Amino acid sequence: MSWAVLAFVLGVALLQQQAELPAAHWLWTLPAWVALSACALRQAGRIAWLIGLSGALAAGFLWAAGQARLRLDDRLAAELEGRDLTIVGVVAGLPSVTDGVVRFEFEPEAAPDGAPLPKRIRLVWYRGAQAAQDVAADPWARAPHPGERWRLAVRLKRPHGLVNPGGFDYERWLFEHGIGATGYVRAARSRTPGGAINASLRLGQRDRLLDRIARVRAALRERFFRVLGERPAAGILAALAVGDQRAISNEEWRLFQRTGVTHLMSISGLHVTLVSGLVAWLVALGWRRVPGAALMLPARKAAALAAIAAALGYTLLAGFAVPAQRTFFMVSVVAAALWSGRIASPSRTLALALLAVVLLDPWAPLAPGFWLSFGAVALIFYVSTGWSAPTPRLVQWVRIQWAITLGLAPAALLLFAQVSLIGPLANALAIPLVSVVITPIALSAALLPFDALLQLGAWLTEWLLQFLEWCDTTALALWQHAAPPLWTVLVALGGVAWLLAPRGVPWRAGGLALFAPAIAWPTPGPAFGEAWVTTLDVGQGLAVVVRTRHHALLYDAGPAYGAEADSGGRVILPFLRDAGVAQLDVVMLTHADRDHIGGALSVLQSVPAASILSSLGASHPALVLGTSRLPCARGQHWAWDGIEFEVLHPPPHASVRARANDRSCVLKVAGATHAVLLTGDIERRTETELVAAAGHDDALRADVLLVPHHGSRTSSSAAFIAAVAPRWAIVPVGYRNRFGHPHPAVVARYGLAGAQLLRSDALGAIEVRLAPVALTVRAARRDMRRYWHAAPPR
């Protein structure tokens, strides 16, 4: 049975790697595959066993395909994108408020003309810094709370995110959480063409069980912050008690990631298991002391029921988040096995829990936590086999900690492209402190009106943060490496099984040798004489990474997305880690617009940069880091690994009165036979100067042109396009951006010139590979396509 479950899960996971879903008529064969698998597995013989596993794999694949098709059907219709809609619905979950911006999920109940809307959408409400005063002065401006019914004027779009190698897949996250559209709330009062007023108005509240729970969670979160204020511990305790991780700052998340304790800072499987286990133990202890109760129901069964109830209660308090759901299913299966007295086989119990999770949530295999949590439990079962002799608890703890650290390292390398070397030490203290002390204190503070509990929890949390900061300062705290191929990780997991095998298995230390392919796998990169030029998908902004055999250059750093988020941390750094780039030789910041330098500080704080070239003033905040800071100027020239780099603009001693766009650094990257021209935000004036400076030679000629100023109508003059004569023109733009880039007239000019237009909003990151003979263009949305992604143009 366990092998059949694994085959089913493998089929579900296989479906999640597909670019397209199978045709709908294949779903009708699902019952036949289930029946075939059940019948074959009851027969003896290797052939029957293989047929049974094949049937289970096909059943898992088709089950996930059917669920995926239903979810894809629950997306915003294309004709409703960008339209002003007035909808009525209910606020779902906990809204997040940051700097006057409210983010929340919304369940529409009614829309104009009966337009079909997704069951759940994600909205942003830009309310401004004076939101608190606005509430007192204007009831229309009241912020939404869980379970409230509102009428909102909104503008929606279909799920869409940035697609970059090594980056976070936002479209996948939306799909996993059943969100069929995103958008924003329009002004509180907006007059329609017909003269009517569509106002955002609170209409009452819904009173379902989950709405009541959400209101309790919101009240607890507000109490935590009211008592603790802006202390870092407030967000961590709120995350542990009510599952709201958004109050934890990005700086703290980076600390947790580098020290390997991220899994502890949310309501994870470990916390739910410990809480349910503690409640079950207390119930069993008390139940045995009441003879009448024990006669009516055995203490073991009472404890099983208590474990389920405690796990359900904690999961609901966490907002029924997916990681907590998985653990609730696991606890329920184990408790059911305890109830029935059939817990003789831990592997079978784990397999049943795995099956329950995947049946109810076919997208669970997309989450790293799914593999890490089940993998950790499997490792515990594996290393505990054969513990017949009494073993001190400390020795057991050390052995299990060693097994989990070693066993999950290959998976962490594949999933995150990094392994925390200080993690074993950090977790040795953090796991018992967070799980056994801080989390129970946070839950007690949520249930009991004693502020002293919150203060105690905050003191312990801040002490833990100091310890983690010390861990992070140690040498070799984190080892980063480009994610290796899957087969090398599977070989390394085989080495884990060999290394952790019971005594008596020969040459157990030989398992370490099987780690070598994953650790030593070379990072793909350009050869000598080649350059890989990647225009990253950063939304409405620009960031380009140029790599040669031994060097790397960053051309602009993309936009800032908010007070604590920017393209540097969300896009550029993950890409550099995935590409195996440990340092930058040059960072070129073309000009001072925020959509070009918004992510610079995040990059410079995390990756060493040998020099910075820019048109910014020497005192600009983006230039406080870096060993060498120089203005970019025409005539600068250097060569790396057979590739020529030349700055074409601005001229030396350029006028500071010129528009910022026209001071953009223009860089030409040329190989033996092909070239790429990077133009920043230059406008027609600068284009005319460049054409004049080039004269009749081919100084501007390039096979690939980064379209100036995102395709604005103030750039891309016909003379400039003719002078460059590009075969491909890359347009870095955001999806449905408010500027209307690229302008239709610009698109037409490139079409007349015979250039193929490549848009980052449609293709994701676009990589141009310059080789001595050939030139190839690749797009992330094509290479990394999954069935939930918006289809790229052909």
mmCIF file of C-alpha atoms in Angstrom, residues 114-307:
data_model
loop_
_atom_site.group_PDB
_atom_site.id
_atom_site.type_symbol
_atom_site.label_atom_id
_atom_site.label_comp_id
_atom_site.label_asym_id
_atom_site.label_seq_id
_atom_site.Cartn_x
_atom_site.Cartn_y
_atom_site.Cartn_z
ATOM 1 C CA GLY A 114 -24.171 39.211 -13.377
ATOM 2 C CA ALA A 115 -20.597 39.133 -14.707
ATOM 3 C CA PRO A 116 -18.876 35.900 -13.601
ATOM 4 C CA LEU A 117 -16.138 36.585 -11.079
ATOM 5 C CA PRO A 118 -13.679 34.205 -9.390
ATOM 6 C CA LYS A 119 -14.595 32.822 -5.985
ATOM 7 C CA ARG A 120 -11.676 34.686 -4.400
ATOM 8 C CA ILE A 121 -9.692 37.748 -5.473
ATOM 9 C CA ARG A 122 -6.775 39.640 -3.931
ATOM 10 C CA LEU A 123 -7.113 43.419 -3.583
ATOM 11 C CA VAL A 124 -4.904 46.361 -2.645
ATOM 12 C CA TRP A 125 -6.410 49.536 -1.191
ATOM 13 C CA TYR A 126 -4.105 52.571 -1.275
ATOM 14 C CA ARG A 127 -5.483 54.665 1.554
ATOM 15 C CA GLY A 128 -2.568 57.015 2.240
ATOM 16 C CA ALA A 129 -0.762 57.983 5.428
ATOM 17 C CA GLN A 130 -3.744 59.932 6.770
ATOM 18 C CA ALA A 131 -5.969 56.845 6.899
ATOM 19 C CA ALA A 132 -6.592 57.125 10.623
ATOM 20 C CA GLN A 133 -7.748 60.746 10.355
ATOM 21 C CA ASP A 134 -9.794 59.848 7.285
ATOM 22 C CA VAL A 135 -11.750 57.258 9.250
ATOM 23 C CA ALA A 136 -12.778 59.852 11.817
ATOM 24 C CA ALA A 137 -13.656 62.432 9.176
ATOM 25 C CA ASP A 138 -15.133 60.196 6.500
ATOM 26 C CA PRO A 139 -16.862 56.852 7.184
ATOM 27 C CA TRP A 140 -16.377 55.939 3.511
ATOM 28 C CA ALA A 141 -12.682 55.542 4.212
ATOM 29 C CA ARG A 142 -13.089 52.919 6.946
ATOM 30 C CA ALA A 143 -10.617 50.028 6.591
ATOM 31 C CA PRO A 144 -12.035 46.529 5.994
ATOM 32 C CA HIS A 145 -12.060 43.856 8.710
ATOM 33 C CA PRO A 146 -12.501 40.076 8.467
ATOM 34 C CA GLY A 147 -16.006 38.916 7.609
ATOM 35 C CA GLU A 148 -17.293 42.378 6.671
ATOM 36 C CA ARG A 149 -19.442 42.775 3.585
ATOM 37 C CA TRP A 150 -18.393 45.693 1.368
ATOM 38 C CA ARG A 151 -19.373 47.313 -1.879
ATOM 39 C CA LEU A 152 -16.158 48.251 -3.672
ATOM 40 C CA ALA A 153 -15.253 49.997 -6.889
ATOM 41 C CA VAL A 154 -12.367 47.918 -8.223
ATOM 42 C CA ARG A 155 -10.212 47.358 -11.280
ATOM 43 C CA LEU A 156 -9.090 43.754 -11.766
ATOM 44 C CA LYS A 157 -6.633 41.751 -13.846
ATOM 45 C CA ARG A 158 -5.963 38.081 -14.389
ATOM 46 C CA PRO A 159 -3.284 36.395 -12.229
ATOM 47 C CA HIS A 160 0.102 37.544 -13.453
ATOM 48 C CA GLY A 161 3.544 37.612 -11.864
ATOM 49 C CA LEU A 162 7.199 38.020 -12.630
ATOM 50 C CA VAL A 163 8.936 34.995 -14.172
ATOM 51 C CA ASN A 164 12.700 34.774 -13.689
ATOM 52 C CA PRO A 165 15.208 31.939 -13.229
ATOM 53 C CA GLY A 166 15.571 31.301 -9.510
ATOM 54 C CA GLY A 167 12.739 33.714 -8.668
ATOM 55 C CA PHE A 168 9.510 33.386 -6.731
ATOM 56 C CA ASP A 169 6.597 32.184 -8.860
ATOM 57 C CA TYR A 170 3.773 34.521 -7.815
ATOM 58 C CA GLU A 171 1.341 33.038 -10.330
ATOM 59 C CA ARG A 172 1.895 29.624 -8.777
ATOM 60 C CA TRP A 173 1.271 31.048 -5.307
ATOM 61 C CA LEU A 174 -1.990 32.631 -6.447
ATOM 62 C CA PHE A 175 -3.029 29.378 -8.113
ATOM 63 C CA GLU A 176 -2.212 27.306 -5.008
ATOM 64 C CA HIS A 177 -4.360 29.617 -2.872
ATOM 65 C CA GLY A 178 -7.304 29.632 -5.269
ATOM 66 C CA ILE A 179 -7.057 33.336 -6.145
ATOM 67 C CA GLY A 180 -8.506 33.969 -9.590
ATOM 68 C CA ALA A 181 -7.812 37.702 -9.969
ATOM 69 C CA THR A 182 -5.866 40.563 -8.434
ATOM 70 C CA GLY A 183 -6.560 44.260 -8.483
ATOM 71 C CA TYR A 184 -6.986 47.436 -6.520
ATOM 72 C CA VAL A 185 -9.779 49.459 -4.979
ATOM 73 C CA ARG A 186 -10.566 52.633 -6.871
ATOM 74 C CA ALA A 187 -11.054 56.014 -5.144
ATOM 75 C CA ALA A 188 -13.580 55.894 -2.328
ATOM 76 C CA ARG A 189 -15.971 57.897 -4.483
ATOM 77 C CA SER A 190 -15.838 57.828 -8.275
ATOM 78 C CA ARG A 191 -18.496 59.162 -10.617
ATOM 79 C CA THR A 192 -19.452 56.940 -13.534
ATOM 80 C CA PRO A 193 -20.127 58.290 -17.052
ATOM 81 C CA GLY A 194 -23.834 58.071 -16.314
ATOM 82 C CA GLY A 195 -23.496 60.332 -13.288
ATOM 83 C CA ALA A 196 -24.005 57.709 -10.576
ATOM 84 C CA ILE A 197 -21.575 57.409 -7.678
ATOM 85 C CA ASN A 198 -19.866 54.064 -7.092
ATOM 86 C CA ALA A 199 -18.703 54.319 -3.492
ATOM 87 C CA SER A 200 -16.774 51.900 -1.304
ATOM 88 C CA LEU A 201 -19.260 51.216 1.431
ATOM 89 C CA ARG A 202 -19.513 48.789 4.335
ATOM 90 C CA LEU A 203 -22.811 46.886 4.139
ATOM 91 C CA GLY A 204 -22.652 44.760 7.277
ATOM 92 C CA GLN A 205 -20.949 41.507 8.026
ATOM 93 C CA ARG A 206 -21.203 37.789 7.345
ATOM 94 C CA ASP A 207 -21.474 35.527 10.360
ATOM 95 C CA ARG A 208 -20.099 32.167 9.324
ATOM 96 C CA LEU A 209 -17.852 30.136 11.629
ATOM 97 C CA LEU A 210 -14.668 30.954 9.691
ATOM 98 C CA ASP A 211 -15.593 34.656 9.733
ATOM 99 C CA ARG A 212 -15.918 34.572 13.517
ATOM 100 C CA ILE A 213 -12.563 32.845 13.803
ATOM 101 C CA ALA A 214 -10.974 35.445 11.528
ATOM 102 C CA ARG A 215 -12.331 38.248 13.703
ATOM 103 C CA VAL A 216 -10.879 36.558 16.793
ATOM 104 C CA ARG A 217 -7.518 36.267 15.036
ATOM 105 C CA ALA A 218 -7.618 39.948 14.070
ATOM 106 C CA ALA A 219 -8.445 40.979 17.639
ATOM 107 C CA LEU A 220 -5.571 38.879 19.009
ATOM 108 C CA ARG A 221 -3.141 40.345 16.477
ATOM 109 C CA GLU A 222 -4.200 43.879 17.370
ATOM 110 C CA ARG A 223 -3.742 43.111 21.069
ATOM 111 C CA PHE A 224 -0.234 41.747 20.474
ATOM 112 C CA PHE A 225 0.801 44.936 18.684
ATOM 113 C CA ARG A 226 -0.971 47.187 21.151
ATOM 114 C CA VAL A 227 0.949 45.640 24.052
ATOM 115 C CA LEU A 228 4.338 45.188 22.352
ATOM 116 C CA GLY A 229 4.316 48.097 19.910
ATOM 117 C CA GLU A 230 6.853 48.005 17.071
ATOM 118 C CA ARG A 231 9.210 45.514 18.711
ATOM 119 C CA PRO A 232 10.364 42.762 16.314
ATOM 120 C CA ALA A 233 9.023 40.162 18.712
ATOM 121 C CA ALA A 234 5.449 41.374 18.160
ATOM 122 C CA GLY A 235 5.364 40.138 14.567
ATOM 123 C CA ILE A 236 7.041 36.825 15.447
ATOM 124 C CA LEU A 237 4.647 36.098 18.311
ATOM 125 C CA ALA A 238 1.668 37.003 16.100
ATOM 126 C CA ALA A 239 2.982 34.602 13.453
ATOM 127 C CA LEU A 240 3.287 31.791 16.002
ATOM 128 C CA ALA A 241 -0.104 32.422 17.612
ATOM 129 C CA VAL A 242 -2.431 33.350 14.735
ATOM 130 C CA GLY A 243 -0.393 32.508 11.631
ATOM 131 C CA ASP A 244 0.094 36.095 10.401
ATOM 132 C CA GLN A 245 3.648 36.135 9.011
ATOM 133 C CA ARG A 246 3.346 39.473 7.207
ATOM 134 C CA ALA A 247 4.354 41.475 10.281
ATOM 135 C CA ILE A 248 7.825 39.894 10.267
ATOM 136 C CA SER A 249 10.205 42.230 8.463
ATOM 137 C CA ASN A 250 12.237 41.214 5.422
ATOM 138 C CA GLU A 251 15.434 41.704 7.412
ATOM 139 C CA GLU A 252 14.299 39.163 9.993
ATOM 140 C CA TRP A 253 13.241 36.697 7.279
ATOM 141 C CA ARG A 254 16.729 36.965 5.755
ATOM 142 C CA LEU A 255 18.244 36.245 9.175
ATOM 143 C CA PHE A 256 16.016 33.196 9.645
ATOM 144 C CA GLN A 257 16.865 31.933 6.151
ATOM 145 C CA ARG A 258 20.613 32.323 6.616
ATOM 146 C CA THR A 259 20.532 30.506 9.941
ATOM 147 C CA GLY A 260 18.172 27.762 8.793
ATOM 148 C CA VAL A 261 15.314 28.406 11.232
ATOM 149 C CA THR A 262 12.674 29.746 8.809
ATOM 150 C CA HIS A 263 10.491 26.697 9.407
ATOM 151 C CA LEU A 264 10.063 27.702 13.059
ATOM 152 C CA MET A 265 8.691 31.189 12.403
ATOM 153 C CA SER A 266 5.296 30.086 11.166
ATOM 154 C CA ILE A 267 2.617 27.704 12.361
ATOM 155 C CA SER A 268 4.298 24.701 10.852
ATOM 156 C CA GLY A 269 3.930 20.969 11.199
ATOM 157 C CA LEU A 270 6.276 20.874 14.163
ATOM 158 C CA HIS A 271 4.209 23.343 16.195
ATOM 159 C CA VAL A 272 0.856 21.743 15.403
ATOM 160 C CA THR A 273 2.266 18.305 16.222
ATOM 161 C CA LEU A 274 3.722 19.450 19.541
ATOM 162 C CA VAL A 275 0.545 21.245 20.613
ATOM 163 C CA SER A 276 -1.704 18.321 19.687
ATOM 164 C CA GLY A 277 0.715 15.874 21.335
ATOM 165 C CA LEU A 278 0.813 17.937 24.528
ATOM 166 C CA VAL A 279 -2.979 18.136 24.688
ATOM 167 C CA ALA A 280 -3.287 14.397 23.999
ATOM 168 C CA TRP A 281 -0.791 13.603 26.770
ATOM 169 C CA LEU A 282 -2.616 15.829 29.286
ATOM 170 C CA VAL A 283 -6.001 14.317 28.382
ATOM 171 C CA ALA A 284 -4.675 10.764 28.666
ATOM 172 C CA LEU A 285 -3.030 11.599 31.990
ATOM 173 C CA GLY A 286 -6.229 12.989 33.456
ATOM 174 C CA TRP A 287 -8.497 10.399 31.812
ATOM 175 C CA ARG A 288 -6.719 7.500 33.521
ATOM 176 C CA ARG A 289 -7.366 9.099 36.908
ATOM 177 C CA VAL A 290 -11.143 9.046 36.399
ATOM 178 C CA PRO A 291 -12.214 5.380 36.597
ATOM 179 C CA GLY A 292 -15.685 6.002 35.179
ATOM 180 C CA ALA A 293 -14.335 7.822 32.144
ATOM 181 C CA ALA A 294 -11.760 5.131 31.459
ATOM 182 C CA LEU A 295 -14.486 2.454 31.552
ATOM 183 C CA MET A 296 -16.641 4.368 29.066
ATOM 184 C CA LEU A 297 -13.789 5.167 26.675
ATOM 185 C CA PRO A 298 -10.179 3.991 26.835
ATOM 186 C CA ALA A 299 -7.670 6.713 27.592
ATOM 187 C CA ARG A 300 -5.865 6.010 24.312
ATOM 188 C CA LYS A 301 -8.987 6.807 22.284
ATOM 189 C CA ALA A 302 -9.755 9.874 24.362
ATOM 190 C CA ALA A 303 -6.223 11.111 23.714
ATOM 191 C CA ALA A 304 -6.656 10.495 19.977
ATOM 192 C CA LEU A 305 -9.830 12.608 19.916
ATOM 193 C CA ALA A 306 -8.112 15.328 21.938
ATOM 194 C CA ALA A 307 -5.173 15.366 19.516
#
